[in-house]
Short mmCIF file of C-alpha atoms in Angstrom, two decimals:
data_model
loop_
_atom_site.label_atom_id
_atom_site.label_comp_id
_atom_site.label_asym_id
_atom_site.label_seq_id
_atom_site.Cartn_x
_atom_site.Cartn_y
_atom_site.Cartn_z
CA UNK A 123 56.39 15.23 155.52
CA UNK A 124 57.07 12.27 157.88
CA UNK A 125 57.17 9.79 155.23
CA UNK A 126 60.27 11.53 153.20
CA UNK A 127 63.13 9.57 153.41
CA UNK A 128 66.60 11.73 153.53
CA UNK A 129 69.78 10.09 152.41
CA UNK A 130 73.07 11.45 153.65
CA UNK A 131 76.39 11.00 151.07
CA UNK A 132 79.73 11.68 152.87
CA UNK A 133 79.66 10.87 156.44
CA UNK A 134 82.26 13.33 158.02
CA UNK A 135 81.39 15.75 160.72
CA UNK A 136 78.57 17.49 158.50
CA UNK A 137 77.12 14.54 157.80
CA UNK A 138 77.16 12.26 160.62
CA UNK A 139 75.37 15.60 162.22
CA UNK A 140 73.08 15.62 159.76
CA UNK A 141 71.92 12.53 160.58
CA UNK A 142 71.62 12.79 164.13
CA UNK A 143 69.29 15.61 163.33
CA UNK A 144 67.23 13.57 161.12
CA UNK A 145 66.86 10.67 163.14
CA UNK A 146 65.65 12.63 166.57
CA UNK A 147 63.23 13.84 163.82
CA UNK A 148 61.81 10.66 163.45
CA UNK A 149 63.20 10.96 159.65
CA UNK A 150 64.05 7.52 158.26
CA UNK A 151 67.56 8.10 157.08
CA UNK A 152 69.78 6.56 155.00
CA UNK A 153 73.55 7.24 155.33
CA UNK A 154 75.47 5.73 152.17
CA UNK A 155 78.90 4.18 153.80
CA UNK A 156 81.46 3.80 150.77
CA UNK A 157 83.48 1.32 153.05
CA UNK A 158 81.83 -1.16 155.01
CA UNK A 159 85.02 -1.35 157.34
CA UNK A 160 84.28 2.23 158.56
CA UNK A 161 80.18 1.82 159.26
CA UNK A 162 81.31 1.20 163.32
CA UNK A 163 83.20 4.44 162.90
CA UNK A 164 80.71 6.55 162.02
CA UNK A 165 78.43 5.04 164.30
CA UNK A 166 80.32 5.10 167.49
CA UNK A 167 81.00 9.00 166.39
CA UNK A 168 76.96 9.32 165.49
CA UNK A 169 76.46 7.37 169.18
CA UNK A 170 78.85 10.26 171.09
CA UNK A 171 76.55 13.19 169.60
CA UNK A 172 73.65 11.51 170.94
CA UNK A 173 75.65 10.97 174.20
CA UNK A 174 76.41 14.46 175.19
CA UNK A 175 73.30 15.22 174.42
CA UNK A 176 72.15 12.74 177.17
CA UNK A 177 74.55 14.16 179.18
CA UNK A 178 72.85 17.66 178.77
CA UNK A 179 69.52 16.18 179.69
CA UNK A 180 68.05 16.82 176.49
CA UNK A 181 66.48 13.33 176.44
CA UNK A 182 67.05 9.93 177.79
CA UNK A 183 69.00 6.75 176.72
CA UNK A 184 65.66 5.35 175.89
CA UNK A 185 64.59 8.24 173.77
CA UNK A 186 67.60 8.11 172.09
CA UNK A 187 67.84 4.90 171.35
CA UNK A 188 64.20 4.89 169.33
CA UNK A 189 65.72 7.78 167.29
CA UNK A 190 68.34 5.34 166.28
CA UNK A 191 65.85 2.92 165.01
CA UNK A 192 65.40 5.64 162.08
CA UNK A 193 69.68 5.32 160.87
CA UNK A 194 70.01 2.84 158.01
CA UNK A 195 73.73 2.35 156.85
CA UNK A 196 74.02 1.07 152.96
CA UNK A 197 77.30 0.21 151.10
CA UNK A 198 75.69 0.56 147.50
CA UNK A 199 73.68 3.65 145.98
CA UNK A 200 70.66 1.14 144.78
CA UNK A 201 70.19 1.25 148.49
CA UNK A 202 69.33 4.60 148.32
CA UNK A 203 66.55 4.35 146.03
CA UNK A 204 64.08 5.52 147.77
CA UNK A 205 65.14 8.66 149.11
CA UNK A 206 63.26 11.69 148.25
CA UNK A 207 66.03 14.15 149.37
CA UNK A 208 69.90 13.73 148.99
CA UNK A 209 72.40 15.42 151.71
CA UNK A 210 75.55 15.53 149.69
CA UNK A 211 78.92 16.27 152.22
CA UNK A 212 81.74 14.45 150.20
CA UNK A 213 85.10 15.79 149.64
CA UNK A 214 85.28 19.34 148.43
CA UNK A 215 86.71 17.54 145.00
CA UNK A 216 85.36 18.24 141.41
CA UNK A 217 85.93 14.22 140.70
CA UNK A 218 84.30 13.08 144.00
CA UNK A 219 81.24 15.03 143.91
CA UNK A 220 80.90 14.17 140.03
CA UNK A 221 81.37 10.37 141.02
CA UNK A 222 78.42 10.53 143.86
CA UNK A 223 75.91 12.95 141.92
CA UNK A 224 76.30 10.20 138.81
CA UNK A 225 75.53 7.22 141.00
CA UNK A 226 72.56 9.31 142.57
CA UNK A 227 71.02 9.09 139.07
CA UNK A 228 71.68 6.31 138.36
CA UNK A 229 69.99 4.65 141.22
CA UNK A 230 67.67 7.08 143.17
CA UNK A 231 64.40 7.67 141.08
CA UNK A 232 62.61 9.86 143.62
CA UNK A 233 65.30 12.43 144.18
CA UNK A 234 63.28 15.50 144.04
CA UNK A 235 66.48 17.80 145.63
CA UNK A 236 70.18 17.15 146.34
CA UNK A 237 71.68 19.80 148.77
CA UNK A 238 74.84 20.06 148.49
CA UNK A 239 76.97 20.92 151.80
CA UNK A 240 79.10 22.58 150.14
CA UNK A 241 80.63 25.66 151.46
CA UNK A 242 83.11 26.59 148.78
CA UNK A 243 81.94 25.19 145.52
CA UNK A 244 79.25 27.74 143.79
CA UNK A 245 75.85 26.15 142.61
CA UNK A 246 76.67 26.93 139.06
CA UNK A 247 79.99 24.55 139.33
CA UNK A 248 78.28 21.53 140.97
CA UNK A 249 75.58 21.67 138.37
CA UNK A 250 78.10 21.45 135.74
CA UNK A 251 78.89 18.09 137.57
CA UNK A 252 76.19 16.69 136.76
CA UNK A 253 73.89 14.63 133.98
CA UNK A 254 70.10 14.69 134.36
CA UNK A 255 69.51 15.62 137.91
CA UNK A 256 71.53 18.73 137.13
CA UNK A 257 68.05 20.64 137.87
CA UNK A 258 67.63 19.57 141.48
CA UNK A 259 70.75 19.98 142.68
CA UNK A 260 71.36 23.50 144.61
CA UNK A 261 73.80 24.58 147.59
CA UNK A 262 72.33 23.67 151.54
CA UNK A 263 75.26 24.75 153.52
CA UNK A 264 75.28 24.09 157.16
CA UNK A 265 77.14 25.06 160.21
CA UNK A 266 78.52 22.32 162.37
CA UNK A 267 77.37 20.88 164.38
CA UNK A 268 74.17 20.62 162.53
CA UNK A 269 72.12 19.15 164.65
CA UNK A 270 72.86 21.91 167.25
CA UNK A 271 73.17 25.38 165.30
CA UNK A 272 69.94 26.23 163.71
CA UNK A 273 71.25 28.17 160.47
CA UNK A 274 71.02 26.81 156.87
CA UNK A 275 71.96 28.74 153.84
CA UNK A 276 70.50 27.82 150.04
CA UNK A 277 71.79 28.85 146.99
CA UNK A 278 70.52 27.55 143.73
CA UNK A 279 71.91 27.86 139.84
CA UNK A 280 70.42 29.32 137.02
CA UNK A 281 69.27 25.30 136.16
CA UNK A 282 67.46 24.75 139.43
CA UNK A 283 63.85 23.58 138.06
CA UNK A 284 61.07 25.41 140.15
CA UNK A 285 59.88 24.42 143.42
CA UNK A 286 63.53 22.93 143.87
CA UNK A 287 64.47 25.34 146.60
CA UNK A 288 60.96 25.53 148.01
CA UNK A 289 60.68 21.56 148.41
CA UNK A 290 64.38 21.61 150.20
CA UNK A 291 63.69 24.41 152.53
CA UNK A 292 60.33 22.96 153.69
CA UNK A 293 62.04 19.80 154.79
CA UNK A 294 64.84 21.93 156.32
CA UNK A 295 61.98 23.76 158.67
CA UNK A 296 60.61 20.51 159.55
CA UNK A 297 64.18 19.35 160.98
CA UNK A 298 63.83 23.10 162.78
CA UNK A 299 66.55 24.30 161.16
CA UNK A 300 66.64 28.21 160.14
CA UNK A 301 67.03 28.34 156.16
CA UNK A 302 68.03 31.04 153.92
CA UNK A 303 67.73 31.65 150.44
CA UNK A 304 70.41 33.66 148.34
CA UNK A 305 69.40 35.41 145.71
CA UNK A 306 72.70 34.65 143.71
CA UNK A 307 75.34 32.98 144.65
CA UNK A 308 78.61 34.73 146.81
CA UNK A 309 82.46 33.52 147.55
CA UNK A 310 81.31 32.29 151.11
CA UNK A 311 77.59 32.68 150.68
CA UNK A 312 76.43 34.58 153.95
CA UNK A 313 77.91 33.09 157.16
CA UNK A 314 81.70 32.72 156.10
CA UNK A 315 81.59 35.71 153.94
CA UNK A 316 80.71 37.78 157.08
CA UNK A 317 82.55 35.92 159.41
CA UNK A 318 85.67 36.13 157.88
CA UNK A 319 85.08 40.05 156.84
CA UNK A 320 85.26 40.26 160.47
CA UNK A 321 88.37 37.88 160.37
CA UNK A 322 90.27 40.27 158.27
CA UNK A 323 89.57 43.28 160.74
CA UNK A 324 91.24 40.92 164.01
CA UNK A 325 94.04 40.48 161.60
CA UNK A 326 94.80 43.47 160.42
CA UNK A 327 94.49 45.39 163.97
CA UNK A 328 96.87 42.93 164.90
CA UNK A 329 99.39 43.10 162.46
CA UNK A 330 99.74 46.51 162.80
CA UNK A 331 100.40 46.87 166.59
CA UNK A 332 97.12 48.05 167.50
CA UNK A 333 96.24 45.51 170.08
CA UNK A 334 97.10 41.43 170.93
CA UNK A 335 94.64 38.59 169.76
CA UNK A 336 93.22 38.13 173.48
CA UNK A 337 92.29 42.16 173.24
CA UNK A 338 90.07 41.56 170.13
CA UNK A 339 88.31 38.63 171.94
CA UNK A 340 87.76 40.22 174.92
CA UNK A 341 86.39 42.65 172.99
CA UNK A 342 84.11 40.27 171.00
CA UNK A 343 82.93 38.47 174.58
CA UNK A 344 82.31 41.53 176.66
CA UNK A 345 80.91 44.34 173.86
CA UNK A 346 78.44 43.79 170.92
CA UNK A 347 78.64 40.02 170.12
CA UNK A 348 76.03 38.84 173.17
CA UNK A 349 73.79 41.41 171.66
CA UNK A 350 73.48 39.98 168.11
CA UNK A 351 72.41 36.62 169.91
CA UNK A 352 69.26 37.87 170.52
CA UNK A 353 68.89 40.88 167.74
CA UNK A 354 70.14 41.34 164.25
CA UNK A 355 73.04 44.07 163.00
CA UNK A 356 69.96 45.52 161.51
CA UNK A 357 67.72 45.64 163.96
CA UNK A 358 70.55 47.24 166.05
CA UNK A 359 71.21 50.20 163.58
CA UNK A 360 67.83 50.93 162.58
CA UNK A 361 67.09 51.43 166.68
CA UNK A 362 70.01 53.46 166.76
CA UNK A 363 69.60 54.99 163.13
CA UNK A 364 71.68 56.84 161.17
CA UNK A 365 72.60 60.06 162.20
CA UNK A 366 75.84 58.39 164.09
CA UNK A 367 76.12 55.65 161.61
CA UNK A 368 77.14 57.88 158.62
CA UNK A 369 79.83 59.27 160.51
CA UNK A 370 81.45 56.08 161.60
CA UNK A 371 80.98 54.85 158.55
CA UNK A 372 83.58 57.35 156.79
CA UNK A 373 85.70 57.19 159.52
CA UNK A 374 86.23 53.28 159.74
CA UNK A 375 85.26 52.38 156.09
CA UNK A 376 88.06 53.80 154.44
CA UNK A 377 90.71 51.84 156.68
CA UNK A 378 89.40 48.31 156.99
CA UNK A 379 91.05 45.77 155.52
CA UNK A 380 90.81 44.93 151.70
CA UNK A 381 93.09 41.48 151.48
CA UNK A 382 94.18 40.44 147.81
CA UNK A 383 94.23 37.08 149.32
CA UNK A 384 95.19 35.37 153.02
CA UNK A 385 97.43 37.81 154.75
CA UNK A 386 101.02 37.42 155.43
CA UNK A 387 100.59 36.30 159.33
CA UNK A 388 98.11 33.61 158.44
CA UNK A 389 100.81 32.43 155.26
CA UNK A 390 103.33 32.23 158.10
CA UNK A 391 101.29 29.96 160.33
CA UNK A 392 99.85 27.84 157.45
CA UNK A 393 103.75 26.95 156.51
CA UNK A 394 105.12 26.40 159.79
CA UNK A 395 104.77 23.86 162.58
CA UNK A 396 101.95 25.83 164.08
CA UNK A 397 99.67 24.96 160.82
CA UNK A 398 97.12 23.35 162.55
CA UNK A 399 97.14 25.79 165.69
CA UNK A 400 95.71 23.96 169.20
CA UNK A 401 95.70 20.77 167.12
CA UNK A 402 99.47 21.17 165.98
CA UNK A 403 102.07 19.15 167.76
CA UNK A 404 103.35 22.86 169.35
CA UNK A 405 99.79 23.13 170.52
CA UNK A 406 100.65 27.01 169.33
CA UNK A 407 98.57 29.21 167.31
CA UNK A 408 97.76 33.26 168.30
CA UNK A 409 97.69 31.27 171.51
CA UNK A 410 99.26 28.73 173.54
CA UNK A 411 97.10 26.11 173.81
CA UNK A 412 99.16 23.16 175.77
CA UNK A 413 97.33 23.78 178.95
CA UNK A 414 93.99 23.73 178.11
CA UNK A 415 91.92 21.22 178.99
CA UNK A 416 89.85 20.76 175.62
CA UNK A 417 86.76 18.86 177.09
CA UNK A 418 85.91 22.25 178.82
CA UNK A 419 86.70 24.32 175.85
CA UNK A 420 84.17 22.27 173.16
CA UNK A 421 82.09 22.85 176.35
CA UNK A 422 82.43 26.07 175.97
CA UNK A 423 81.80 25.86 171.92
CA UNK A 424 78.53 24.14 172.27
CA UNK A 425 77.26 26.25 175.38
CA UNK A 426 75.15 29.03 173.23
CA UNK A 427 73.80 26.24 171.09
CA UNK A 428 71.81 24.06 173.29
CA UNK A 429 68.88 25.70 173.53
CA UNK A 430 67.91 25.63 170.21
CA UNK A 431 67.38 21.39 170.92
CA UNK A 432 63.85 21.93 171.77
CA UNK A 433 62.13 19.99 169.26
CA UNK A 434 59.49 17.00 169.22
CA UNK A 435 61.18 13.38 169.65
CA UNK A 436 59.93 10.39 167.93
CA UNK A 437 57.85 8.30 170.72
CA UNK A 438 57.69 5.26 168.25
CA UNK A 439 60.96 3.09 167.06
CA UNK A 440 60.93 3.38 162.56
CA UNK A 441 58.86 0.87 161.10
#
């Protein structure tokens, strides 16, 4: 498995991750830069991530820099050719992702999967993106940062060729990542689809009077969120079973939220100066965010997640 050769498309968050988790792998990796002018870029932000993680003691300057042996930066797809897997994380735009799966074809002969990063775009509409490799491409959505939180969800189309899905998520448990697979696809797949079913709930106890935002996170910090760090929802209600269960369930079923679409308080903030909430100029969202100091609160962020850095380093610089 150590000789496959990943190749990232679409170096933004997801994929600069990406790589960082490939290369402390030991993965040779191949990150396709579309302008040359913005290769320092990416690498000064692929340099921080293996910073911090210095600065958590997860492994040394030295260690670190071997894993960067294994980053190779190209500026044309022919570069690419001899990737076995594809990381695709380019714009969430029909004529973007049509442009990069064609020059993937074009020039990358071994392809035997493209996972697509997607976390909007069904498997069924990428594949209709694409020519020959229209087989091998399926959905590998991520969480960020990638190289941190363990999950991976995969989705394929009803034109994945067998062994597609099988190939993908054995190189996704080599990185030690967590995969899924769906058994169809879903608006959201798993992770947002739950996450913002519990999104809706906040909103809707909020807007009508029921409690503030800071209620519903205390709530979320101090009641039954630590628990499903270490167990499932299932495990939890199977131990508990179903006696209770039934009767919560038609008492709180019939009133949670069913949203034709985003809800009027969220329409308000999107059109209004708050749109981009801590990172607005107001620095106003539910909250007010203009005195907090934000180096403590990605601290905060990444705190559950470093733990699950526990893997293997490379010991020898890539060859």
């Amino acid at each position: 498995m150590k000789d496959t050769v990943i190749g990232i498309v679409g170096l933004g968050m997801i994929g600069n991750s990406t790589a960082v988790l490939s290369t402390m792998h030991g993965y040779k990796t191949v990150c396709y830069v579309r302008n040359p002018a913005k290769e320092a870029v990416y690498k000064a932000d692929f340099d921080k991530m293996y910073d911090e993680m210095i600065a958590q003691g997860i492994l040394t300057a030295e260690q670190a820099k071997i894993c960067g042996t294994y980053l190779v930066y190209v500026n044309d797809y022919e570069g690419m050719a001899d990737c076995d897997i594809i990381f695709e994380a380019a714009l969430e735009n029909e004529d973007v992702k049509r442009e990069v799966f064609g020059n993937i074809e074009r020039c990358c002969p071994k392809i035997k999967a493209i996972g697509s990063c997607s976390s909007s775009m069904v498997p069924d509409k990428l594949v209709a993106l694409c020519g020959k490799y229209a087989d091998r491409v399926i959905v590998t959505h991520p969480f960020f940062p990638v190289h941190m939180v363990p999950y991976f969800e995969l989705c394929a189309s009803e034109k994945t060729a067998p062994g597609v899905v099988d190939y993908a998520k054995s190189v996704l448990e080599a990185l030690d990542r967590k995969p899924v697979v769906l058994k169809k696809p879903n608006p959201g797949f798993i992770g947002n689809y739950l996450q913002f079913a519990l999104w809706a709930a906040c909103l809707k106890l909020v807007e009508d009077g029921v409690c503030e935002p800071k209620d519903i996170d205390t709530c979320l910090n101090y009641s039954f969120c630590p628990r499903y760090s270490s167990i499932g929802i299932f495990d939890h209600f199977d131990n508990g079973g179903y006696k209770l269960n039934i009767t919560t369930c038609n008492s709180v079923f019939p009133i949670l939220p069913r949203y034709e679409g985003a809800p009027d308080c969220i329409k308000e903030k999107a059109e209004s100066p708050d749109a981009w909430g801590a990172k607005s100029p107001t620095k106003r969202g539910f909250y007010d965010w203009s005195n907090v100091d934000m180096v403590e609160y990605q601290k905060k962020v990444n705190a559950p997640y470093w733990k699950f850095i526990n893997w293997e380093l490379p010991t020898e610089e890539c060859k």
